Coordinates of C-alpha atoms and ligand atoms in Angstrom, one line a residue:
M5 CA 2.1 -29.8 -70.4
K6 CA 3.8 -27.0 -72.3
A7 CA 3.5 -28.9 -75.6
A8 CA -0.2 -29.6 -74.9
S9 CA -0.9 -26.0 -74.2
K10 CA 1.0 -25.0 -77.3
I11 CA -1.1 -27.4 -79.4
L12 CA -4.3 -26.0 -77.9
L13 CA -3.1 -22.5 -78.7
V14 CA -2.6 -23.4 -82.3
L15 CA -6.1 -24.9 -82.4
L16 CA -7.8 -21.9 -80.9
S17 CA -5.9 -19.0 -82.3
L18 CA -7.3 -16.8 -85.0
V19 CA -5.5 -15.1 -87.8
T20 CA -6.1 -11.4 -87.9
T21 CA -7.0 -10.2 -91.4
G22 CA -6.7 -6.4 -91.1
A23 CA -9.8 -5.1 -92.6
A24 CA -8.3 -1.9 -94.0
H25 CA -6.0 -3.9 -96.1
V26 CA -5.8 -7.5 -96.8
G27 CA -3.4 -9.7 -94.7
S28 CA -1.8 -6.7 -93.1
P29 CA -3.3 -6.2 -89.6
D30 CA -0.6 -4.2 -87.8
V31 CA -0.8 -0.4 -87.8
Y32 CA 2.1 1.9 -88.7
Y33 CA 1.6 5.6 -88.2
E34 CA 3.6 8.8 -88.0
D35 CA 2.3 12.2 -86.9
H36 CA 2.7 14.9 -84.3
A37 CA 1.2 14.8 -80.8
G38 CA 1.1 18.6 -80.3
P39 CA 4.8 19.6 -80.6
Y40 CA 6.2 16.0 -80.5
P41 CA 6.7 14.0 -83.7
L42 CA 5.9 10.3 -83.0
S43 CA 6.2 7.1 -84.9
V44 CA 3.6 4.6 -83.7
V45 CA 3.3 0.8 -84.3
V46 CA 0.3 -1.1 -83.1
R47 CA 0.6 -4.9 -83.1
M48 CA -3.0 -6.1 -83.3
P49 CA -4.1 -9.1 -81.1
L50 CA -4.7 -12.4 -82.8
V51 CA -8.0 -12.8 -80.9
V52 CA -10.6 -10.3 -79.6
P53 CA -10.8 -9.8 -76.7
G54 CA -7.0 -9.7 -76.8
V55 CA -4.0 -7.6 -76.0
A56 CA -2.6 -5.1 -78.5
V57 CA 1.0 -4.0 -78.2
I58 CA 1.6 -0.3 -78.7
E59 CA 5.1 0.9 -79.5
V60 CA 5.6 4.7 -79.6
R61 CA 8.9 6.0 -80.7
S62 CA 9.8 9.7 -80.0
L63 CA 11.3 11.4 -83.0
S64 CA 12.6 14.3 -80.9
D65 CA 14.7 14.5 -77.7
N66 CA 12.4 16.4 -75.3
L67 CA 9.7 13.8 -74.5
K68 CA 9.3 12.7 -70.8
S69 CA 6.3 10.3 -70.8
I70 CA 3.6 8.7 -73.0
Q71 CA 0.1 7.7 -71.9
V72 CA -2.2 5.5 -74.0
V73 CA -5.8 4.5 -73.8
P74 CA -8.1 2.6 -76.3
T75 CA -11.6 3.9 -77.0
R76 CA -14.2 3.5 -79.7
I77 CA -13.8 6.0 -82.6
Q78 CA -17.6 6.8 -82.7
G79 CA -20.6 6.5 -80.4
E80 CA -21.1 6.4 -76.7
G81 CA -18.0 4.3 -76.0
S82 CA -15.8 7.1 -77.4
K83 CA -16.9 9.5 -74.7
F84 CA -16.0 7.5 -71.7
A85 CA -12.3 6.7 -71.9
P86 CA -10.9 4.5 -69.1
V87 CA -7.9 5.6 -67.1
P88 CA -4.9 5.8 -69.4
D89 CA -2.0 3.4 -69.1
V90 CA 1.5 4.8 -68.7
A91 CA 3.7 3.4 -71.4
E92 CA 7.0 1.9 -70.2
R93 CA 10.3 3.3 -71.5
A94 CA 12.4 0.6 -73.1
S95 CA 15.5 -0.1 -71.0
D96 CA 17.8 -0.3 -74.0
D97 CA 16.2 2.6 -76.0
P98 CA 15.2 5.8 -74.2
K99 CA 13.2 7.0 -77.2
L100 CA 10.9 3.9 -77.3
F101 CA 7.8 3.6 -75.1
R102 CA 5.8 0.4 -74.9
A103 CA 2.3 -0.4 -73.6
H104 CA -0.1 -3.4 -73.6
L105 CA -3.8 -2.6 -74.1
W106 CA -6.9 -4.8 -74.0
I107 CA -9.1 -4.6 -77.1
M108 CA -12.4 -5.9 -75.8
M109 CA -14.6 -5.8 -78.8
R110 CA -14.5 -6.1 -82.6
G111 CA -14.8 -3.0 -84.8
A112 CA -13.3 0.4 -85.1
W113 CA -11.1 1.6 -82.3
K114 CA -8.5 4.3 -81.7
V115 CA -5.5 4.6 -79.4
Q116 CA -5.4 8.0 -77.8
I117 CA -1.8 8.9 -77.1
T118 CA -0.9 11.7 -74.7
A119 CA 2.7 12.9 -74.9
D120 CA 4.2 15.0 -72.1
G121 CA 7.6 16.7 -72.1
E122 CA 9.4 20.0 -72.0
K123 CA 6.9 21.7 -74.4
G124 CA 3.8 20.7 -72.4
K125 CA 1.3 18.1 -73.5
G126 CA 0.2 16.9 -76.9
E127 CA -2.4 14.5 -78.1
L128 CA -2.7 12.1 -81.1
S129 CA -5.2 9.4 -81.9
V130 CA -4.4 6.4 -84.1
P131 CA -7.3 4.4 -85.6
L132 CA -7.3 0.6 -85.4
A133 CA -9.6 -2.0 -86.9
A134 CA -10.1 -5.0 -84.6
A135 CA -11.1 -7.8 -87.0
P136 CA -10.0 -11.3 -86.1
G137 CA -10.1 -13.5 -89.1
N138 CA -10.7 -17.2 -89.7
S139 CA -9.5 -19.8 -87.2
L140 CA -6.6 -22.0 -88.4
A141 CA -7.5 -25.5 -89.5
L142 CA -5.8 -28.4 -87.8
Q143 CA -2.8 -29.4 -89.8
G144 CA -2.7 -32.9 -91.5
P145 CA 0.2 -34.6 -89.7
L146 CA -0.9 -33.2 -86.2
K147 CA -4.4 -34.4 -86.9
W148 CA -3.3 -38.0 -87.6
L149 CA -0.8 -38.0 -84.7
L150 CA -3.6 -37.0 -82.3
T151 CA -6.1 -39.4 -83.8
G152 CA -3.5 -42.3 -83.4
L153 CA -2.7 -41.4 -79.8
M154 CA -6.5 -41.3 -79.1
A155 CA -7.0 -44.7 -80.6
V156 CA -4.1 -46.1 -78.4
L157 CA -5.8 -44.6 -75.3
V158 CA -9.2 -46.0 -76.2
I159 CA -7.9 -49.5 -76.9
G160 CA -5.9 -49.4 -73.7
L161 CA -8.8 -48.3 -71.6
V162 CA -11.1 -51.0 -72.9
G163 CA -8.3 -53.6 -72.4
I164 CA -7.7 -52.5 -68.8
A165 CA -11.5 -52.7 -68.0
G166 CA -11.6 -56.2 -69.4
A167 CA -8.5 -57.4 -67.6
A168 CA -9.7 -55.9 -64.3
V169 CA -12.9 -58.0 -64.4
R170 CA -11.2 -61.2 -65.8
E171 CA -8.1 -61.4 -63.7
G172 CA -8.4 -58.6 -61.1
M173 CA -9.6 -60.9 -58.3
S174 CA -8.0 -64.2 -59.3
D175 CA -5.3 -65.8 -57.3
P176 CA -2.0 -65.7 -59.3
A177 CA -1.5 -69.4 -58.5
T178 CA -4.9 -70.6 -59.9
A179 CA -5.1 -70.7 -63.7
P180 CA -6.9 -70.8 -66.0
V181 CA -9.6 -68.1 -65.7
P182 CA -13.1 -69.6 -65.6
S183 CA -15.2 -69.1 -68.7
S184 CA -18.0 -67.2 -66.7
K185 CA -15.4 -64.5 -65.8
R186 CA -14.3 -64.3 -69.4
R187 CA -17.9 -63.8 -70.5
S188 CA -18.5 -61.0 -68.0
A189 CA -15.1 -59.4 -68.9
R190 CA -16.3 -59.3 -72.6
R191 CA -19.5 -57.6 -71.5
V192 CA -17.6 -55.0 -69.5
M193 CA -15.3 -54.3 -72.5
I194 CA -18.3 -53.7 -74.8
C195 CA -19.9 -51.4 -72.2
T196 CA -16.6 -49.5 -71.7
A197 CA -16.2 -49.1 -75.5
L198 CA -19.8 -47.7 -75.8
L199 CA -19.1 -45.3 -72.9
V200 CA -15.9 -44.1 -74.4
I201 CA -17.6 -43.6 -77.8
A202 CA -20.4 -41.6 -76.1
V203 CA -17.8 -39.4 -74.3
L204 CA -15.9 -38.8 -77.6
A205 CA -19.2 -37.9 -79.4
A206 CA -20.0 -35.4 -76.6
G207 CA -16.5 -34.0 -77.0
K208 CA -16.9 -33.6 -80.8
F209 CA -20.2 -31.9 -80.2
W210 CA -18.6 -29.4 -77.8
W211 CA -15.7 -28.8 -80.2
N212 CA -18.0 -28.1 -83.1
W213 CA -20.1 -25.8 -81.0
E214 CA -17.0 -23.8 -79.9
A215 CA -15.7 -23.7 -83.5
A216 CA -19.1 -22.4 -84.7
S217 CA -19.2 -19.6 -82.2
T218 CA -15.6 -18.7 -82.9
A219 CA -16.4 -18.5 -86.6
Q220 CA -19.3 -16.2 -85.8
A221 CA -16.8 -13.7 -84.3
A222 CA -14.4 -14.0 -87.2
Y223 CA -14.3 -11.5 -90.0
T224 CA -14.0 -12.8 -93.5
V225 CA -13.0 -10.5 -96.3
P226 CA -16.1 -10.0 -98.4
R227 CA -16.0 -10.7 -102.2
V228 CA -17.2 -7.8 -104.2
V229 CA -19.3 -9.0 -107.2
T230 CA -18.0 -7.5 -110.4
S231 CA -19.1 -7.6 -114.0
L232 CA -18.3 -5.6 -117.2
S233 CA -21.3 -4.4 -119.2
A234 CA -21.4 -4.1 -123.0
S235 CA -20.9 -0.4 -122.7
N236 CA -17.5 -0.9 -121.0
T237 CA -18.9 0.0 -117.6
L238 CA -17.6 -2.0 -114.6
L239 CA -20.4 -2.8 -112.1
L240 CA -19.5 -3.6 -108.5
R241 CA -21.8 -4.9 -105.8
L242 CA -20.3 -4.8 -102.3
Q243 CA -21.1 -7.8 -100.2
R244 CA -21.6 -8.1 -96.5
T245 CA -19.2 -10.5 -94.8
D246 CA -20.8 -13.9 -94.4
S247 CA -19.6 -14.5 -90.8
G248 CA -22.7 -14.2 -88.7
R249 CA -22.1 -11.6 -86.0
W250 CA -20.4 -9.2 -88.4
A251 CA -23.0 -9.4 -91.1
E252 CA -25.7 -8.0 -88.9
R253 CA -23.5 -5.1 -87.9
I254 CA -21.9 -4.0 -91.1
Q255 CA -24.1 -1.8 -93.3
L256 CA -23.5 -0.9 -96.9
D257 CA -25.4 2.5 -96.9
D258 CA -23.0 4.2 -94.4
L259 CA -19.8 4.7 -96.5
I260 CA -17.9 8.0 -96.0
P261 CA -15.4 9.5 -98.4
D262 CA -11.8 8.7 -98.0
H263 CA -9.6 11.4 -99.5
G264 CA -12.4 12.6 -101.6
H265 CA -13.9 9.3 -102.9
L266 CA -16.3 6.7 -101.5
M267 CA -14.4 3.9 -103.1
H268 CA -10.8 3.5 -104.3
L269 CA -10.7 0.7 -106.7
F270 CA -7.5 -1.1 -107.7
L271 CA -7.3 -3.5 -110.6
I272 CA -4.0 -5.3 -110.9
R273 CA -3.2 -7.8 -113.7
F274 CA -2.0 -11.1 -112.2
P275 CA 0.3 -12.8 -111.9
D276 CA 2.7 -10.3 -113.7
M277 CA 1.4 -7.2 -111.9
D278 CA 2.5 -5.3 -115.0
R279 CA -0.7 -3.2 -115.3
M280 CA -2.5 -1.3 -112.6
Y281 CA -5.7 0.8 -112.7
H282 CA -6.5 3.1 -109.7
L283 CA -10.1 4.2 -110.2
H284 CA -12.9 5.8 -108.3
P285 CA -16.3 4.3 -109.1
H286 CA -19.6 6.2 -108.6
Q287 CA -22.0 5.0 -106.0
D288 CA -25.4 4.4 -107.7
S289 CA -27.2 3.1 -104.6
A290 CA -26.2 1.5 -101.3
G291 CA -23.4 -0.9 -102.0
Q292 CA -23.8 -0.6 -105.8
F293 CA -21.0 1.1 -107.7
S294 CA -20.2 1.7 -111.4
Q295 CA -17.1 2.8 -113.3
N296 CA -16.8 3.8 -116.9
M297 CA -13.7 2.0 -117.8
P298 CA -10.8 3.5 -119.8
A299 CA -9.3 1.6 -122.7
L300 CA -8.4 -1.9 -121.3
E301 CA -5.4 -4.1 -121.5
P302 CA -6.8 -7.6 -121.6
G303 CA -6.1 -10.2 -118.9
R304 CA -7.0 -11.6 -115.5
Y305 CA -7.1 -8.9 -112.8
K306 CA -7.3 -9.0 -109.1
V307 CA -9.7 -6.4 -107.7
F308 CA -9.3 -4.5 -104.4
A309 CA -12.1 -2.2 -103.4
D310 CA -11.3 0.1 -100.5
V311 CA -14.2 1.7 -98.6
V312 CA -14.6 3.2 -95.1
H313 CA -17.8 2.9 -93.0
A314 CA -19.2 5.8 -90.9
T315 CA -18.0 4.0 -87.8
G316 CA -14.4 4.5 -89.0
F317 CA -14.2 0.7 -89.8
P318 CA -12.4 0.3 -93.1
E319 CA -12.9 -2.6 -95.5
T320 CA -11.1 -3.9 -98.6
Q321 CA -13.4 -6.2 -100.6
T322 CA -11.7 -8.4 -103.2
A323 CA -12.5 -10.2 -106.4
E324 CA -11.0 -11.4 -109.7
I325 CA -12.2 -10.5 -113.1
T326 CA -11.1 -11.3 -116.7
L327 CA -11.2 -8.1 -118.8
P328 CA -11.3 -8.0 -122.6
E329 CA -9.3 -5.7 -124.8
T330 CA -11.1 -2.4 -125.5
H331 CA -9.9 0.8 -127.1
E332 CA -12.6 3.2 -126.1
G333 CA -12.8 5.3 -123.0
T334 CA -10.3 7.5 -121.3
L335 CA -9.1 8.1 -117.7
Q336 CA -11.2 10.7 -115.8
G337 CA -10.5 12.9 -112.9
D338 CA -8.3 11.3 -110.3
D339 CA -8.2 8.0 -112.1
S340 CA -4.8 6.6 -113.2
F341 CA -3.2 3.7 -115.0
A342 CA 0.3 2.4 -114.7
T343 CA 2.5 -0.1 -116.4
G344 CA 5.6 -1.9 -115.2
I345 CA 7.8 -4.9 -116.2
S346 CA 6.4 -8.3 -115.3
L347 CA 7.0 -9.3 -111.7
L348 CA 8.0 -12.7 -113.1
S349 CA 10.5 -11.3 -115.6
K350 CA 14.1 -12.3 -115.2
I351 CA 15.1 -8.7 -115.7
Q352 CA 16.2 -7.2 -112.4
N353 CA 13.8 -4.6 -111.2
T354 CA 15.8 -1.4 -110.4
N355 CA 15.3 1.3 -107.9
V356 CA 14.4 3.8 -110.6
T357 CA 11.2 4.4 -112.7
Y358 CA 11.7 6.6 -115.7
L359 CA 8.9 9.0 -116.4
E360 CA 7.6 10.2 -119.8
D361 CA 9.0 13.7 -119.5
G362 CA 12.5 12.4 -118.7
G363 CA 12.1 12.7 -115.0
R364 CA 12.4 9.8 -112.6
I365 CA 11.1 8.4 -109.4
I366 CA 13.9 6.9 -107.3
W367 CA 13.4 4.5 -104.4
L368 CA 16.2 5.7 -102.1
D369 CA 16.3 2.8 -99.6
S370 CA 15.4 0.0 -102.0
N371 CA 18.4 -2.2 -100.9
V372 CA 17.7 -2.0 -97.2
F373 CA 17.3 -5.3 -95.6
V374 CA 14.0 -5.4 -93.7
P375 CA 12.7 -8.5 -91.8
P376 CA 8.9 -9.0 -91.6
R377 CA 7.0 -6.8 -89.2
E378 CA 9.9 -4.5 -88.7
P379 CA 8.9 -0.8 -88.9
V380 CA 10.5 0.8 -92.0
K381 CA 10.1 4.0 -94.0
L382 CA 9.8 3.5 -97.7
H383 CA 11.6 6.6 -99.0
F384 CA 11.3 8.1 -102.5
R385 CA 12.6 11.1 -104.5
V386 CA 11.0 12.6 -107.6
E387 CA 13.4 14.2 -110.0
D388 CA 12.8 16.3 -113.1
A389 CA 14.3 15.8 -116.6
S390 CA 17.5 17.6 -115.6
G391 CA 18.1 15.3 -112.6
K392 CA 17.2 18.0 -110.1
P393 CA 14.6 17.5 -107.3
A394 CA 11.1 18.0 -108.8
T395 CA 9.5 21.3 -107.9
D396 CA 6.2 20.7 -109.7
L397 CA 4.7 18.2 -107.2
E398 CA 1.1 18.9 -106.1
P399 CA -1.4 17.0 -103.9
Y400 CA -3.0 14.0 -105.4
M401 CA -6.4 13.6 -103.8
G402 CA -5.2 15.8 -100.9
M403 CA -2.1 13.7 -100.2
A404 CA 1.5 14.1 -101.0
G405 CA 1.5 10.6 -102.4
H406 CA -0.2 7.2 -102.4
L407 CA 1.5 3.8 -102.2
I408 CA -0.1 0.5 -103.1
L409 CA 1.7 -2.7 -102.2
I410 CA 0.8 -6.3 -103.1
S411 CA 2.5 -9.6 -102.4
S412 CA 3.2 -11.8 -105.3
D413 CA 0.6 -14.3 -104.2
G414 CA -2.1 -11.6 -103.7
T415 CA -2.6 -12.4 -100.0
V416 CA -1.3 -9.1 -98.9
F417 CA -2.6 -5.8 -100.1
A418 CA -2.0 -2.4 -98.5
H419 CA -2.8 1.3 -99.4
L420 CA -0.4 3.7 -97.6
H421 CA 0.1 7.4 -97.3
P422 CA 2.9 9.5 -95.9
N423 CA 1.2 9.2 -92.5
G424 CA 1.2 5.4 -92.6
S425 CA -1.3 2.6 -93.0
P426 CA -4.6 3.7 -91.5
P427 CA -7.1 5.2 -94.0
M428 CA -7.3 9.0 -93.9
A429 CA -11.1 9.0 -93.3
A430 CA -10.5 7.0 -90.1
V431 CA -7.6 9.2 -89.0
Q432 CA -9.9 12.3 -89.4
L433 CA -12.7 10.7 -87.4
A434 CA -10.4 9.6 -84.7
N435 CA -8.8 13.0 -84.3
G436 CA -11.9 15.1 -85.0
T437 CA -10.1 16.9 -87.8
G438 CA -11.0 17.7 -91.4
M439 CA -8.9 16.6 -94.4
A440 CA -5.4 18.1 -94.4
D441 CA -5.4 20.9 -96.9
H442 CA -2.3 20.8 -99.0
A443 CA -3.7 23.3 -101.5
G444 CA -1.0 25.9 -102.1
H445 CA 1.5 24.0 -100.1
N446 CA 4.6 22.8 -101.7
I447 CA 4.9 19.1 -101.7
P448 CA 8.6 18.1 -101.1
S449 CA 10.4 16.1 -103.7
E450 CA 11.3 13.4 -101.1
I451 CA 8.4 11.5 -99.6
S452 CA 8.3 8.5 -97.3
F453 CA 5.7 6.0 -96.2
P454 CA 6.0 4.2 -92.8
Y455 CA 5.1 0.5 -93.0
G456 CA 6.1 -3.0 -91.9
F457 CA 5.8 -5.9 -94.3
P458 CA 3.6 -8.6 -92.6
K459 CA 5.5 -11.6 -93.9
A460 CA 8.4 -12.8 -96.0
G461 CA 8.0 -12.9 -99.8
L462 CA 8.1 -10.9 -103.0
Y463 CA 6.1 -7.6 -103.1
R464 CA 5.3 -5.1 -105.8
I465 CA 5.0 -1.4 -105.0
F466 CA 3.2 1.2 -107.0
V467 CA 3.9 4.7 -105.7
Q468 CA 1.9 7.6 -107.1
F469 CA 2.5 11.3 -107.2
K470 CA 1.0 14.2 -109.1
R471 CA 3.3 16.6 -111.0
A472 CA 1.8 19.6 -112.8
G473 CA -1.6 17.9 -113.3
R474 CA -0.1 14.6 -114.4
I475 CA -0.3 11.5 -112.2
E476 CA 3.0 9.6 -112.2
T477 CA 3.5 6.0 -110.9
G478 CA 6.8 4.5 -109.8
V479 CA 6.8 0.7 -110.0
F480 CA 9.2 -1.3 -107.8
N481 CA 9.8 -4.8 -106.3
V482 CA 11.1 -5.8 -102.9
S483 CA 11.9 -9.2 -101.5
I484 CA 11.4 -9.6 -97.8
V485 CA 13.4 -12.3 -96.2
Q486 CA 12.7 -13.9 -92.8
A487 CA 15.4 -12.9 -90.3
I488 CA 17.5 -15.9 -89.2
D489 CA 17.8 -16.1 -85.4
N490 CA 21.2 -17.2 -84.1
Ligands
LIG529 CU1 -4.5 6.9 -101.2

């Protein structure tokens, strides 16, 4: 019974895609709820409706209780929050609070967190994107095993029906069975076989119907259509997701700026990941963007286009494009370009990136062992040419830093900030605040990014800072290994 329900679970479960990023659905976030610094992890459900697990870690000692409640980010649903749940304090860790929350519908949500302690109450909202992805296909060996077992059952059933008519009523002593009984047994076997085939056909029909309605609820990452014009302009046409019930809801004329730009475009040369462009195309009309390209290094690039809808729902649309070598064009405004050694090179990637002016970016915890989905802080220090902590850091698009992370197979892509994984535009909508104003503020030379790697594998990290008007990029690798359970 247990095995059967497990198989059914495999058949029915969906894989969450994580719309804000690609292949990275869980949310990692750090901020203050009033006077209390908190580190929040939200494990998104595999299906919607489904249960999200919220883990709130207090980063101070004076917290007594945590309450959580999920609401919509925007619209009527955001005004009528249900009664909050009290998060349970972990028995083995007094600073960790855990709660389970039902996410009833797809789309943009937030978890409202109320912290209570010695300094009174404080609130914080963390945005979530509930976007269950494609259902898993039945795996080959399991499919053949189940088909074989079904064939055995069908043959057995037909055989039993025949035997019942042929020999069911006969006296064990009298043999052989008269031929009239054999004839009617044959007829019953044919009828049984037809009946079983009809039942199987009905089952197949039901299964396909279920699969189709599940697919309608699934979110597929849309492919942005890209082309390079003769004048070295990259044209991008955003697409709507092709899964039915999403396509009718997601508009392309409702994009809102995320740290100052409607689109953040990343072009990464594959499979080496030795070149990266971070650009900000101009919106010409709804869903239509263009970008005057800088001088290009030729090659095959993976394209990741980050946008945020007015609902607070983020999307990363993806594509691939082959770019030719061009020498004209320069980087404009907030745009940047970075080079690194090939991900495939035998040379060991170090924890240091040397900058043009003699300064360096150091990844301080590069050798820390992190199993998949474990919350971690990626911690960096920027030094000047004399090896001292850099004092010339300034906000880059309103942020202390930006971190782009891609798995070697391109199935995971995430864009992080010192607050964590949700896009800033969604954070601002969820909390009803404007963009954090770092102007005039000193950016510290040590900056960290909370995250959890979704799966084992090799990842490349591009971390970007701005120093005295220059955008600097640190390029690092990290290998995430599955923890071995003893
Ligand atoms: Cu950013």
